[in-house]
Amino acid sequence: MKTLTFIGWRLLAGVGVLWGAATLTFLVVHFTPGDPAEAVVGGEGAAPTPEVLAQVRAEYGLDRPWYEQYAAHLWRIAHGDFGTSYRLHTPVTRAIGEQAAATVELAVAAAVTGLILAIAVALATAGRRRWRGPASAVELVAASTPTFWLGIVLLTVFSFGLRLLPSTGGQGVASLVLPALCLALPIAGVLGHVLREALEEVLDEPFIVSARARGLGDTAVRLRHALRHALTPLVTMTGFWVGALLGGAVVTETLFTRQGVGRLLVSAVNAKDLPVVLGVVLLSALVYVLVNLLVDLLYLVIDPRLKEAA
């Protein structure tokens, strides 16, 4: 019963997050300069007449006060209708669905790459003073480097300089390498540091000493015993992963000229295409909420004592 109450409160908090995201997004997009009616009739280069713009504003409700527009958007979203894109003239759900696969592909590749790098570096350097300092320095640089700058460096070295990998596009595995690295390296920097700290605590535990006394080598102890017990902090960082991947996709897809939800969001913001912006932001917020709910439930499984606190 306590677990159900816990889930209910988390879901209620998730609804609050979605409402806050929708409200903030509406206010930011609505009050930024620009006329969304121009996006409806084909963009600024279309040079529509004032009469046409006035007709479009009336048809889409853009001539109403902002609070009426806000209420209309919120009511429609609450009923599962995200509306039609001003710029693409297609339903928002279809516009996002057509781009979602490319973003999921990039996010999964980046998450797997970042996790592998973090685990490999942490296992190799935990408890070894000679390698711990250099590894920490590299992780700090990777974690603090802006995504757009890291992407420019990767393009300059591996695409324009060495000509090993394509600089743009989304066809084939080769075109996925640089964008995935651009997203994965900052994640690996943070996760590697967290995992190494956890490993070093576990390596001092009595059961590790007992495993070594039974004749297990250092590599076997780290892989078979220490790593399993040190992975719990990575579960805590799952929310960070999701936020980093969703936020980084916007920059990465634009920089590497890849199709995806992030690039769709940038185009929608530039055109003040409010339905698409709201749809993408709410989708991102929903994913974030669901992932954090799953993490909370996973903690209840990992440590049953938390059920009493829940």
Short mmCIF file of N, CA, C and O in Angstrom, two decimals, residues 1-11 310:
data_model
loop_
_atom_site.label_atom_id
_atom_site.label_comp_id
_atom_site.label_asym_id
_atom_site.label_seq_id
_atom_site.Cartn_x
_atom_site.Cartn_y
_atom_site.Cartn_z
N MET A 1 0.84 -1.22 0.00
CA MET A 1 0.00 0.00 0.00
C MET A 1 0.86 1.26 0.00
O MET A 1 0.59 2.21 -0.70
N LYS A 2 1.95 1.21 0.81
CA LYS A 2 2.85 2.36 0.85
C LYS A 2 3.51 2.57 -0.51
O LYS A 2 3.73 3.70 -0.93
N THR A 3 3.83 1.45 -1.18
CA THR A 3 4.45 1.56 -2.50
C THR A 3 3.51 2.23 -3.49
O THR A 3 3.92 3.07 -4.31
N LEU A 4 2.23 1.85 -3.46
CA LEU A 4 1.25 2.47 -4.36
C LEU A 4 1.11 3.96 -4.06
O LEU A 4 0.98 4.78 -4.99
N THR A 5 1.11 4.32 -2.79
CA THR A 5 1.06 5.74 -2.43
C THR A 5 2.28 6.47 -2.94
O THR A 5 2.18 7.60 -3.45
N PHE A 6 3.43 5.82 -2.80
CA PHE A 6 4.68 6.40 -3.29
C PHE A 6 4.60 6.65 -4.79
O PHE A 6 4.96 7.73 -5.29
N ILE A 7 4.11 5.64 -5.54
CA ILE A 7 3.98 5.79 -6.99
C ILE A 7 2.99 6.90 -7.33
O ILE A 7 3.21 7.70 -8.25
N GLY A 8 1.87 6.96 -6.57
CA GLY A 8 0.87 8.00 -6.82
C GLY A 8 1.44 9.39 -6.64
O GLY A 8 1.18 10.29 -7.46
N TRP A 9 2.22 9.61 -5.58
CA TRP A 9 2.83 10.92 -5.37
C TRP A 9 3.83 11.25 -6.46
O TRP A 9 3.94 12.40 -6.90
N ARG A 10 4.59 10.24 -6.90
CA ARG A 10 5.56 10.48 -7.97
C ARG A 10 4.85 10.84 -9.28
O ARG A 10 5.30 11.71 -10.03
N LEU A 11 3.74 10.16 -9.57
CA LEU A 11 2.98 10.48 -10.78
C LEU A 11 2.39 11.88 -10.70
O LEU A 11 2.38 12.63 -11.69
N ALA A 310 9.21 4.79 2.05
CA ALA A 310 8.28 5.24 1.02
C ALA A 310 6.85 5.23 1.53
O ALA A 310 6.02 5.95 1.05
#
